[in-house]
mmCIF file of C-alpha atoms and ligand atoms in Angstrom:
data_model
loop_
_atom_site.group_PDB
_atom_site.id
_atom_site.type_symbol
_atom_site.label_atom_id
_atom_site.label_comp_id
_atom_site.label_asym_id
_atom_site.label_seq_id
_atom_site.Cartn_x
_atom_site.Cartn_y
_atom_site.Cartn_z
ATOM 1 C CA UNK A 1 -5.732 -20.681 23.906
ATOM 2 C CA UNK A 2 -7.258 -17.415 22.284
ATOM 3 C CA UNK A 3 -9.094 -19.154 19.196
ATOM 4 C CA UNK A 4 -11.908 -17.486 17.093
ATOM 5 C CA UNK A 5 -14.867 -18.907 15.588
ATOM 6 C CA UNK A 6 -12.842 -19.315 12.319
ATOM 7 C CA UNK A 7 -10.058 -21.338 14.007
ATOM 8 C CA UNK A 8 -7.507 -18.665 13.927
ATOM 9 C CA UNK A 9 -5.314 -18.521 17.038
ATOM 10 C CA UNK A 10 -3.995 -15.504 18.508
ATOM 11 C CA UNK A 11 -0.386 -15.773 19.784
ATOM 12 C CA UNK A 12 0.630 -12.146 18.909
ATOM 13 C CA UNK A 13 -0.292 -9.763 21.630
ATOM 14 C CA UNK A 14 0.102 -5.939 20.895
ATOM 15 C CA UNK A 15 0.137 -4.019 24.120
ATOM 16 C CA UNK A 16 -0.444 -0.406 23.893
ATOM 17 C CA UNK A 17 1.199 1.439 26.825
ATOM 18 C CA UNK A 18 -0.025 4.829 26.157
ATOM 19 C CA UNK A 19 -1.991 6.831 23.583
ATOM 20 C CA UNK A 20 0.186 9.944 23.788
ATOM 21 C CA UNK A 21 2.770 10.535 21.032
ATOM 22 C CA UNK A 22 5.578 13.142 20.702
ATOM 23 C CA UNK A 23 5.110 13.034 16.824
ATOM 24 C CA UNK A 24 1.993 14.439 14.966
ATOM 25 C CA UNK A 25 2.104 12.143 11.636
ATOM 26 C CA UNK A 26 -0.475 13.342 9.528
ATOM 27 C CA UNK A 27 -1.750 9.771 8.731
ATOM 28 C CA UNK A 28 -2.303 9.393 12.341
ATOM 29 C CA UNK A 29 -3.430 12.519 14.306
ATOM 30 C CA UNK A 30 -3.950 16.432 13.797
ATOM 31 C CA UNK A 31 -1.275 18.872 14.461
ATOM 32 C CA UNK A 32 -2.844 20.000 17.557
ATOM 33 C CA UNK A 33 -2.766 16.511 19.067
ATOM 34 C CA UNK A 34 -5.823 14.777 20.724
ATOM 35 C CA UNK A 35 -7.610 14.525 24.020
ATOM 36 C CA UNK A 36 -5.495 11.885 25.749
ATOM 37 C CA UNK A 37 -6.987 9.386 27.700
ATOM 38 C CA UNK A 38 -7.114 10.525 31.535
ATOM 39 C CA UNK A 39 -4.573 9.003 33.820
ATOM 40 C CA UNK A 40 -6.543 7.174 36.117
ATOM 41 C CA UNK A 41 -7.911 5.255 33.006
ATOM 42 C CA UNK A 42 -4.531 3.965 31.940
ATOM 43 C CA UNK A 43 -3.357 0.632 33.279
ATOM 44 C CA UNK A 44 -0.680 0.695 35.791
ATOM 45 C CA UNK A 45 2.568 -1.097 34.877
ATOM 46 C CA UNK A 46 1.509 -3.891 37.288
ATOM 47 C CA UNK A 47 -1.545 -4.170 35.629
ATOM 48 C CA UNK A 48 -0.228 -4.455 32.362
ATOM 49 C CA UNK A 49 2.192 -7.016 33.554
ATOM 50 C CA UNK A 50 -0.669 -8.936 35.126
ATOM 51 C CA UNK A 51 -2.455 -9.255 31.641
ATOM 52 C CA UNK A 52 0.782 -10.013 29.596
ATOM 53 C CA UNK A 53 1.411 -12.746 32.440
ATOM 54 C CA UNK A 54 -2.070 -14.327 31.978
ATOM 55 C CA UNK A 55 -1.729 -13.981 28.137
ATOM 56 C CA UNK A 56 1.601 -15.779 28.070
ATOM 57 C CA UNK A 57 1.258 -18.260 30.833
ATOM 58 C CA UNK A 58 -2.453 -19.304 30.480
ATOM 59 C CA UNK A 59 -3.639 -18.183 26.767
ATOM 60 C CA UNK A 60 -0.635 -19.254 24.508
ATOM 61 C CA UNK A 61 0.621 -15.760 23.790
ATOM 62 C CA UNK A 62 4.209 -16.162 22.411
ATOM 63 C CA UNK A 63 5.120 -12.624 21.097
ATOM 64 C CA UNK A 64 4.468 -9.507 22.777
ATOM 65 C CA UNK A 65 4.900 -6.223 21.043
ATOM 66 C CA UNK A 66 4.596 -2.798 23.312
ATOM 67 C CA UNK A 67 3.313 -0.025 21.296
ATOM 68 C CA UNK A 68 1.137 3.022 21.524
ATOM 69 C CA UNK A 69 0.935 5.888 21.190
ATOM 70 C CA UNK A 70 4.755 6.166 21.869
ATOM 71 C CA UNK A 71 5.631 3.370 24.083
ATOM 72 C CA UNK A 72 8.966 5.058 25.013
ATOM 73 C CA UNK A 73 6.962 7.763 26.754
ATOM 74 C CA UNK A 74 6.062 5.183 29.262
ATOM 75 C CA UNK A 75 8.321 5.814 32.205
ATOM 76 C CA UNK A 76 8.043 2.206 33.444
ATOM 77 C CA UNK A 77 8.836 0.769 30.045
ATOM 78 C CA UNK A 78 12.274 -1.042 30.935
ATOM 79 C CA UNK A 79 10.587 -2.480 33.951
ATOM 80 C CA UNK A 80 7.610 -3.851 31.924
ATOM 81 C CA UNK A 81 9.961 -5.201 29.205
ATOM 82 C CA UNK A 82 12.198 -6.897 32.084
ATOM 83 C CA UNK A 83 8.735 -8.353 33.687
ATOM 84 C CA UNK A 84 7.644 -9.644 30.262
ATOM 85 C CA UNK A 85 11.159 -11.265 29.341
ATOM 86 C CA UNK A 86 11.039 -13.321 32.586
ATOM 87 C CA UNK A 87 7.870 -15.143 31.960
ATOM 88 C CA UNK A 88 7.751 -18.576 31.209
ATOM 89 C CA UNK A 89 7.548 -19.673 28.574
ATOM 90 C CA UNK A 90 9.688 -16.665 27.406
ATOM 91 C CA UNK A 91 7.949 -14.836 24.646
ATOM 92 C CA UNK A 92 9.535 -12.749 22.008
ATOM 93 C CA UNK A 93 9.376 -9.196 23.166
ATOM 94 C CA UNK A 94 9.507 -6.309 20.757
ATOM 95 C CA UNK A 95 8.750 -2.646 20.699
ATOM 96 C CA UNK A 96 7.145 -0.417 17.845
ATOM 97 C CA UNK A 97 8.759 2.982 18.441
ATOM 98 C CA UNK A 98 9.082 6.275 16.601
ATOM 99 C CA UNK A 99 12.668 6.054 17.812
ATOM 100 C CA UNK A 100 12.832 9.274 19.644
ATOM 101 C CA UNK A 101 14.487 8.435 23.125
ATOM 102 C CA UNK A 102 15.926 5.046 21.689
ATOM 103 C CA UNK A 103 19.488 6.511 21.963
ATOM 104 C CA UNK A 104 19.083 6.592 25.548
ATOM 105 C CA UNK A 105 16.979 3.725 26.080
ATOM 106 C CA UNK A 106 18.417 0.935 23.534
ATOM 107 C CA UNK A 107 21.005 -0.354 25.872
ATOM 108 C CA UNK A 108 18.685 -0.521 28.893
ATOM 109 C CA UNK A 109 16.132 -1.912 27.118
ATOM 110 C CA UNK A 110 18.243 -4.677 25.551
ATOM 111 C CA UNK A 111 19.649 -5.428 29.093
ATOM 112 C CA UNK A 112 16.064 -5.992 30.386
ATOM 113 C CA UNK A 113 15.483 -8.530 27.643
ATOM 114 C CA UNK A 114 14.068 -6.781 24.834
ATOM 115 C CA UNK A 115 14.538 -8.741 21.534
ATOM 116 C CA UNK A 116 13.770 -6.523 18.675
ATOM 117 C CA UNK A 117 12.611 -2.953 17.556
ATOM 118 C CA UNK A 118 10.462 -1.690 14.805
ATOM 119 C CA UNK A 119 11.294 2.006 14.109
ATOM 120 C CA UNK A 120 8.967 4.202 11.981
ATOM 121 C CA UNK A 121 10.873 6.413 9.715
ATOM 122 C CA UNK A 122 8.688 7.966 6.506
ATOM 123 C CA UNK A 123 11.270 10.197 5.391
ATOM 124 C CA UNK A 124 15.092 11.156 5.406
ATOM 125 C CA UNK A 125 14.616 14.934 4.598
ATOM 126 C CA UNK A 126 14.272 17.005 7.506
ATOM 127 C CA UNK A 127 11.828 19.268 5.819
ATOM 128 C CA UNK A 128 9.450 16.522 4.819
ATOM 129 C CA UNK A 129 9.974 15.162 8.351
ATOM 130 C CA UNK A 130 8.532 18.385 9.796
ATOM 131 C CA UNK A 131 5.779 18.667 7.225
ATOM 132 C CA UNK A 132 4.611 15.082 7.813
ATOM 133 C CA UNK A 133 5.204 14.880 11.737
ATOM 134 C CA UNK A 134 4.915 18.320 12.594
ATOM 135 C CA UNK A 135 8.077 18.168 14.743
ATOM 136 C CA UNK A 136 11.721 18.641 14.001
ATOM 137 C CA UNK A 137 13.111 15.271 15.235
ATOM 138 C CA UNK A 138 14.559 13.358 12.316
ATOM 139 C CA UNK A 139 18.098 13.541 13.756
ATOM 140 C CA UNK A 140 16.638 11.683 17.073
ATOM 141 C CA UNK A 141 14.914 8.878 14.923
ATOM 142 C CA UNK A 142 18.324 8.356 13.048
ATOM 143 C CA UNK A 143 20.396 8.212 16.296
ATOM 144 C CA UNK A 144 17.707 5.957 17.762
ATOM 145 C CA UNK A 145 17.880 3.523 14.787
ATOM 146 C CA UNK A 146 21.836 3.477 15.012
ATOM 147 C CA UNK A 147 21.540 2.794 18.917
ATOM 148 C CA UNK A 148 19.120 -0.117 18.152
ATOM 149 C CA UNK A 149 21.802 -1.680 16.083
ATOM 150 C CA UNK A 150 24.692 -1.097 18.477
ATOM 151 C CA UNK A 151 22.524 -2.648 21.448
ATOM 152 C CA UNK A 152 22.001 -5.612 19.262
ATOM 153 C CA UNK A 153 18.202 -5.208 18.782
ATOM 154 C CA UNK A 154 18.300 -6.859 15.373
ATOM 155 C CA UNK A 155 17.026 -7.335 13.002
ATOM 156 C CA UNK A 156 15.936 -3.688 13.321
ATOM 157 C CA UNK A 157 12.816 -3.228 11.162
ATOM 158 C CA UNK A 158 11.638 0.174 9.810
ATOM 159 C CA UNK A 159 8.010 0.952 8.990
ATOM 160 C CA UNK A 160 7.099 3.661 6.304
ATOM 161 C CA UNK A 161 3.927 4.827 5.343
ATOM 162 C CA UNK A 162 3.885 6.773 2.039
ATOM 163 C CA UNK A 163 1.647 9.571 1.344
ATOM 164 C CA UNK A 164 0.779 11.036 -2.081
ATOM 165 C CA UNK A 165 2.315 14.254 -2.623
ATOM 166 C CA UNK A 166 4.259 14.226 0.461
ATOM 167 C CA UNK A 167 6.995 11.431 0.673
ATOM 168 C CA UNK A 168 6.136 9.086 -2.164
ATOM 169 C CA UNK A 169 9.429 9.990 -3.917
ATOM 170 C CA UNK A 170 11.347 8.596 -1.003
ATOM 171 C CA UNK A 171 10.585 5.021 -1.666
ATOM 172 C CA UNK A 172 13.720 4.178 -3.253
ATOM 173 C CA UNK A 173 16.037 6.464 -1.123
ATOM 174 C CA UNK A 174 14.508 4.948 2.053
ATOM 175 C CA UNK A 175 15.174 1.356 0.770
ATOM 176 C CA UNK A 176 18.814 2.054 -0.050
ATOM 177 C CA UNK A 177 19.229 3.837 3.244
ATOM 178 C CA UNK A 178 17.897 0.708 4.909
ATOM 179 C CA UNK A 179 20.050 -1.694 2.766
ATOM 180 C CA UNK A 180 23.334 0.123 3.555
ATOM 181 C CA UNK A 181 22.609 -0.130 7.251
ATOM 182 C CA UNK A 182 21.043 -3.611 7.520
ATOM 183 C CA UNK A 183 17.647 -2.616 8.412
ATOM 184 C CA UNK A 184 14.890 -4.294 7.141
ATOM 185 C CA UNK A 185 12.313 -1.887 5.543
ATOM 186 C CA UNK A 186 8.651 -2.309 5.560
ATOM 187 C CA UNK A 187 6.139 -0.342 3.536
ATOM 188 C CA UNK A 188 2.615 -0.120 5.177
ATOM 189 C CA UNK A 189 -0.403 1.202 3.238
ATOM 190 C CA UNK A 190 -1.871 3.859 4.830
ATOM 191 C CA UNK A 191 -5.198 2.706 6.748
ATOM 192 C CA UNK A 192 -8.481 4.497 7.513
ATOM 193 C CA UNK A 193 -7.275 4.963 11.183
ATOM 194 C CA UNK A 194 -6.467 8.655 11.328
ATOM 195 C CA UNK A 195 -8.363 10.764 14.034
ATOM 196 C CA UNK A 196 -9.079 13.309 11.476
ATOM 197 C CA UNK A 197 -10.935 10.817 9.284
ATOM 198 C CA UNK A 198 -9.151 12.230 6.325
ATOM 199 C CA UNK A 199 -8.214 8.875 4.619
ATOM 200 C CA UNK A 200 -9.419 8.325 1.035
ATOM 201 C CA UNK A 201 -9.180 5.249 -0.816
ATOM 202 C CA UNK A 202 -8.533 6.821 -4.267
ATOM 203 C CA UNK A 203 -5.610 9.053 -2.606
ATOM 204 C CA UNK A 204 -3.755 6.114 -0.784
ATOM 205 C CA UNK A 205 -0.516 4.589 -2.182
ATOM 206 C CA UNK A 206 -1.186 1.028 -2.877
ATOM 207 C CA UNK A 207 1.127 -1.960 -2.446
ATOM 208 C CA UNK A 208 1.074 -2.197 -6.298
ATOM 209 C CA UNK A 209 2.553 1.259 -6.621
ATOM 210 C CA UNK A 210 5.064 0.757 -3.946
ATOM 211 C CA UNK A 211 6.316 -2.107 -5.907
ATOM 212 C CA UNK A 212 6.330 -0.402 -9.197
ATOM 213 C CA UNK A 213 8.350 2.489 -7.608
ATOM 214 C CA UNK A 214 10.790 0.010 -6.336
ATOM 215 C CA UNK A 215 11.123 -2.134 -9.231
ATOM 216 C CA UNK A 216 12.438 0.791 -11.437
ATOM 217 C CA UNK A 217 15.564 0.760 -9.396
ATOM 218 C CA UNK A 218 15.763 -2.902 -7.837
ATOM 219 C CA UNK A 219 15.354 -6.262 -8.687
ATOM 220 C CA UNK A 220 12.617 -7.566 -6.685
ATOM 221 C CA UNK A 221 11.826 -11.515 -6.437
ATOM 222 C CA UNK A 222 9.263 -12.753 -4.113
ATOM 223 C CA UNK A 223 10.483 -14.519 -1.162
ATOM 224 C CA UNK A 224 9.455 -18.014 -0.364
ATOM 225 C CA UNK A 225 5.681 -17.242 0.722
ATOM 226 C CA UNK A 226 5.848 -20.455 3.198
ATOM 227 C CA UNK A 227 8.234 -18.061 5.168
ATOM 228 C CA UNK A 228 5.587 -15.354 5.454
ATOM 229 C CA UNK A 229 3.405 -17.463 8.053
ATOM 230 C CA UNK A 230 1.062 -14.938 9.629
ATOM 231 C CA UNK A 231 3.181 -11.940 9.027
ATOM 232 C CA UNK A 232 1.505 -9.151 7.602
ATOM 233 C CA UNK A 233 4.426 -8.153 5.190
ATOM 234 C CA UNK A 234 4.855 -9.789 1.835
ATOM 235 C CA UNK A 235 8.706 -9.976 1.515
ATOM 236 C CA UNK A 236 10.844 -9.521 -1.613
ATOM 237 C CA UNK A 237 14.610 -10.339 -2.072
ATOM 238 C CA UNK A 238 16.440 -7.157 -3.253
ATOM 239 C CA UNK A 239 18.740 -7.572 -6.055
ATOM 240 C CA UNK A 240 18.805 -11.565 -5.449
ATOM 241 C CA UNK A 241 19.224 -10.992 -1.634
ATOM 242 C CA UNK A 242 19.915 -11.617 1.110
ATOM 243 C CA UNK A 243 18.683 -8.319 2.013
ATOM 244 C CA UNK A 244 14.584 -7.931 1.932
ATOM 245 C CA UNK A 245 11.815 -5.416 1.540
ATOM 246 C CA UNK A 246 8.465 -6.010 2.878
ATOM 247 C CA UNK A 247 5.172 -4.619 1.619
ATOM 248 C CA UNK A 248 2.196 -4.484 4.292
ATOM 249 C CA UNK A 249 -0.830 -4.244 1.881
ATOM 250 C CA UNK A 250 -3.355 -3.989 4.536
ATOM 251 C CA UNK A 251 -6.070 -2.343 2.496
ATOM 252 C CA UNK A 252 -5.546 -3.876 -0.990
ATOM 253 C CA UNK A 253 -4.009 -7.294 -0.132
ATOM 254 C CA UNK A 254 -5.558 -7.955 3.257
ATOM 255 C CA UNK A 255 -4.154 -10.848 5.276
ATOM 256 C CA UNK A 256 -7.125 -11.407 7.763
ATOM 257 C CA UNK A 257 -7.175 -15.291 7.145
ATOM 258 C CA UNK A 258 -3.716 -15.537 8.631
ATOM 259 C CA UNK A 259 -4.060 -13.007 11.239
ATOM 260 C CA UNK A 260 -2.748 -14.161 14.764
ATOM 261 C CA UNK A 261 -3.065 -10.889 16.597
ATOM 262 C CA UNK A 262 -4.761 -9.586 19.652
ATOM 263 C CA UNK A 263 -4.563 -6.198 21.154
ATOM 264 C CA UNK A 264 -4.839 -4.693 24.637
ATOM 265 C CA UNK A 265 -5.233 -0.620 24.670
ATOM 266 C CA UNK A 266 -3.799 1.561 27.045
ATOM 267 C CA UNK A 267 -6.859 1.562 29.107
ATOM 268 C CA UNK A 268 -7.171 -1.991 29.348
ATOM 269 C CA UNK A 269 -9.819 -2.935 26.527
ATOM 270 C CA UNK A 270 -9.037 -6.085 24.331
ATOM 271 C CA UNK A 271 -9.594 -5.481 20.696
ATOM 272 C CA UNK A 272 -9.736 -8.438 18.189
ATOM 273 C CA UNK A 273 -8.820 -6.367 15.329
ATOM 274 C CA UNK A 274 -7.400 -3.238 14.609
ATOM 275 C CA UNK A 275 -10.514 -2.254 12.802
ATOM 276 C CA UNK A 276 -12.911 -3.751 15.291
ATOM 277 C CA UNK A 277 -15.980 -1.363 16.561
ATOM 278 C CA UNK A 278 -16.390 -3.115 19.817
ATOM 279 C CA UNK A 279 -13.909 -3.946 22.657
ATOM 280 C CA UNK A 280 -14.203 -5.970 25.779
ATOM 281 C CA UNK A 281 -13.264 -4.329 29.163
ATOM 282 C CA UNK A 282 -10.794 -6.062 31.075
ATOM 283 C CA UNK A 283 -9.834 -3.126 33.025
ATOM 284 C CA UNK A 284 -12.916 -2.902 35.159
ATOM 285 C CA UNK A 285 -12.852 -6.538 35.983
ATOM 286 C CA UNK A 286 -9.211 -6.517 36.674
ATOM 287 C CA UNK A 287 -9.943 -3.492 39.218
ATOM 288 C CA UNK A 288 -12.914 -5.204 40.805
ATOM 289 C CA UNK A 289 -10.499 -7.737 42.020
ATOM 290 C CA UNK A 290 -11.355 -11.032 39.904
ATOM 291 C CA UNK A 291 -8.950 -13.794 39.716
ATOM 292 C CA UNK A 292 -6.932 -14.483 36.744
ATOM 293 C CA UNK A 293 -9.200 -17.311 35.413
ATOM 294 C CA UNK A 294 -11.985 -14.882 35.287
ATOM 295 C CA UNK A 295 -9.757 -12.521 33.240
ATOM 296 C CA UNK A 296 -8.641 -15.176 31.009
ATOM 297 C CA UNK A 297 -12.200 -16.157 30.225
ATOM 298 C CA UNK A 298 -13.182 -12.721 29.315
ATOM 299 C CA UNK A 299 -10.205 -12.446 27.170
ATOM 300 C CA UNK A 300 -10.988 -16.019 25.582
ATOM 301 C CA UNK A 301 -14.640 -14.522 24.869
ATOM 302 C CA UNK A 302 -13.458 -11.549 23.302
ATOM 303 C CA UNK A 303 -11.326 -13.079 20.732
ATOM 304 C CA UNK A 304 -14.055 -15.638 20.032
ATOM 305 C CA UNK A 305 -16.383 -12.915 18.376
ATOM 306 C CA UNK A 306 -13.484 -11.690 16.026
ATOM 307 C CA UNK A 307 -14.871 -11.074 12.588
ATOM 308 C CA UNK A 308 -13.869 -13.014 9.298
ATOM 309 C CA UNK A 309 -12.105 -9.754 7.909
ATOM 310 C CA UNK A 310 -11.669 -6.190 8.485
ATOM 311 C CA UNK A 311 -14.401 -5.180 6.067
ATOM 312 C CA UNK A 312 -12.621 -2.127 4.582
ATOM 313 C CA UNK A 313 -13.965 -3.123 1.157
ATOM 314 C CA UNK A 314 -17.560 -3.639 2.433
ATOM 315 C CA UNK A 315 -20.110 -0.724 1.453
ATOM 316 C CA UNK A 316 -21.176 -0.668 5.140
ATOM 317 C CA UNK A 317 -17.376 -0.241 6.508
ATOM 318 C CA UNK A 318 -17.270 2.025 9.397
ATOM 319 C CA UNK A 319 -13.796 3.555 10.464
ATOM 320 C CA UNK A 320 -13.422 2.574 14.317
ATOM 321 C CA UNK A 321 -14.063 5.317 16.766
ATOM 322 C CA UNK A 322 -10.381 5.066 18.149
ATOM 323 C CA UNK A 323 -7.795 6.451 16.170
ATOM 324 C CA UNK A 324 -4.564 4.154 15.647
ATOM 325 C CA UNK A 325 -2.830 6.167 18.289
ATOM 326 C CA UNK A 326 -5.338 4.910 20.931
ATOM 327 C CA UNK A 327 -5.595 1.483 19.721
ATOM 328 C CA UNK A 328 -2.033 0.365 19.384
ATOM 329 C CA UNK A 329 -0.443 0.129 16.037
HETATM 330 N N1 LIG B 1 4.686 5.624 17.915
HETATM 331 C C1 LIG B 1 5.028 4.298 17.438
HETATM 332 C C2 LIG B 1 5.637 4.669 15.994
HETATM 333 O O1 LIG B 1 5.597 5.414 15.785
HETATM 334 O O2 LIG B 1 6.192 3.478 15.574
HETATM 335 C C3 LIG B 1 4.002 3.272 17.647
HETATM 336 C C4 LIG B 1 2.641 3.371 17.338
HETATM 337 S S1 LIG B 1 2.342 3.916 15.610
HETATM 338 C C5 LIG B 1 0.521 4.001 15.811
HETATM 339 C C6 LIG B 1 2.752 2.055 15.088
HETATM 340 C C7 LIG B 1 2.667 2.116 13.384
HETATM 341 O O3 LIG B 1 1.648 2.488 12.984
HETATM 342 C C8 LIG B 1 3.694 3.329 12.912
HETATM 343 O O4 LIG B 1 4.732 2.575 11.951
HETATM 344 C C9 LIG B 1 3.083 4.144 12.055
HETATM 345 O O5 LIG B 1 3.626 4.602 10.923
HETATM 346 C C10 LIG B 1 1.723 3.321 11.757
HETATM 347 N N2 LIG B 1 0.542 4.055 11.331
HETATM 348 C C11 LIG B 1 -0.031 5.078 12.364
HETATM 349 N N3 LIG B 1 -1.302 5.315 11.496
HETATM 350 C C12 LIG B 1 -1.340 4.526 10.397
HETATM 351 C C13 LIG B 1 -2.172 4.482 9.246
HETATM 352 N N4 LIG B 1 -3.386 5.643 9.249
HETATM 353 N N5 LIG B 1 -2.198 3.836 8.241
HETATM 354 C C14 LIG B 1 -0.906 3.042 8.393
HETATM 355 N N6 LIG B 1 -0.076 2.881 9.285
HETATM 356 C C15 LIG B 1 -0.347 3.752 10.367
#
């Protein structure tokens, strides 16, 4: 198993399929984009499936989430999902996406064995979307969401990041929109993971503020905390339920003590924490022809060194060199 020195067991694997994205969300990357990873550095589809197989069959991974960058940009996505869903024991398979292209891909992905999607949606206003993401693609995202429901990729979860002076006024409309369509909305606190290093703690919208904005319009009651397990979101019943809204207070309400996640970047590095400053290279080992046992041993060692917490509140906190898009959110 993937156990760290504090006894936490990593069973939830996030695999980044590419660092490229077709949006330029301000909290993630600059409008001009980034220097993308060179193609030869990216794991091939076969290499990804080999690592996922080792994770599931040897190391106790029970949930696999494909992310990026934008995972729907990866041509082999349907095949990678099918191979993952075919593993034994079968893991839960999900994708985190901005939704662009989902209108076309939801059905084939569902047929390949995808269980669920998380779709990022920060605004319902086309102008705000263009200002925030620097692309005019709101319609594509909304179509993608509808297609996900139609394909049975449920519960469809929606991730929203609020930025002060940009979309904070949309907390209530976003929740109404999601309630009306049966999507489960989660607000994520903005984290210091942007490529521009523009994050300022005093500017971020905190979980307390988000809840304050929502409580003006909805009656929120805390859902049974035992239901939360290792999930990052604190869940609240909306107007008595059954619908819920989540708040992921990564910065102000860290949940590192219950973290069960481990990540593999698109270029084959194991990261034991979103905020880790060190990575363990599996790609070089993989390409040098080592057997699965050796790869598993390296992966186990990488997780063992996980720190107790992300340390954002420490005076010595250093933002990781890789931005969110290159880590895999
Ligand atoms: N492209 C896909 C998407 O848009 O969902 C997957 C990758 S994206 C990095 C995954 C999630 O991370 C998205 O919900 C996005 O909003 C969130 N995210 C990116 N940068 C963030 C930041 N600095 N703070 C909080 N969330 C962030």
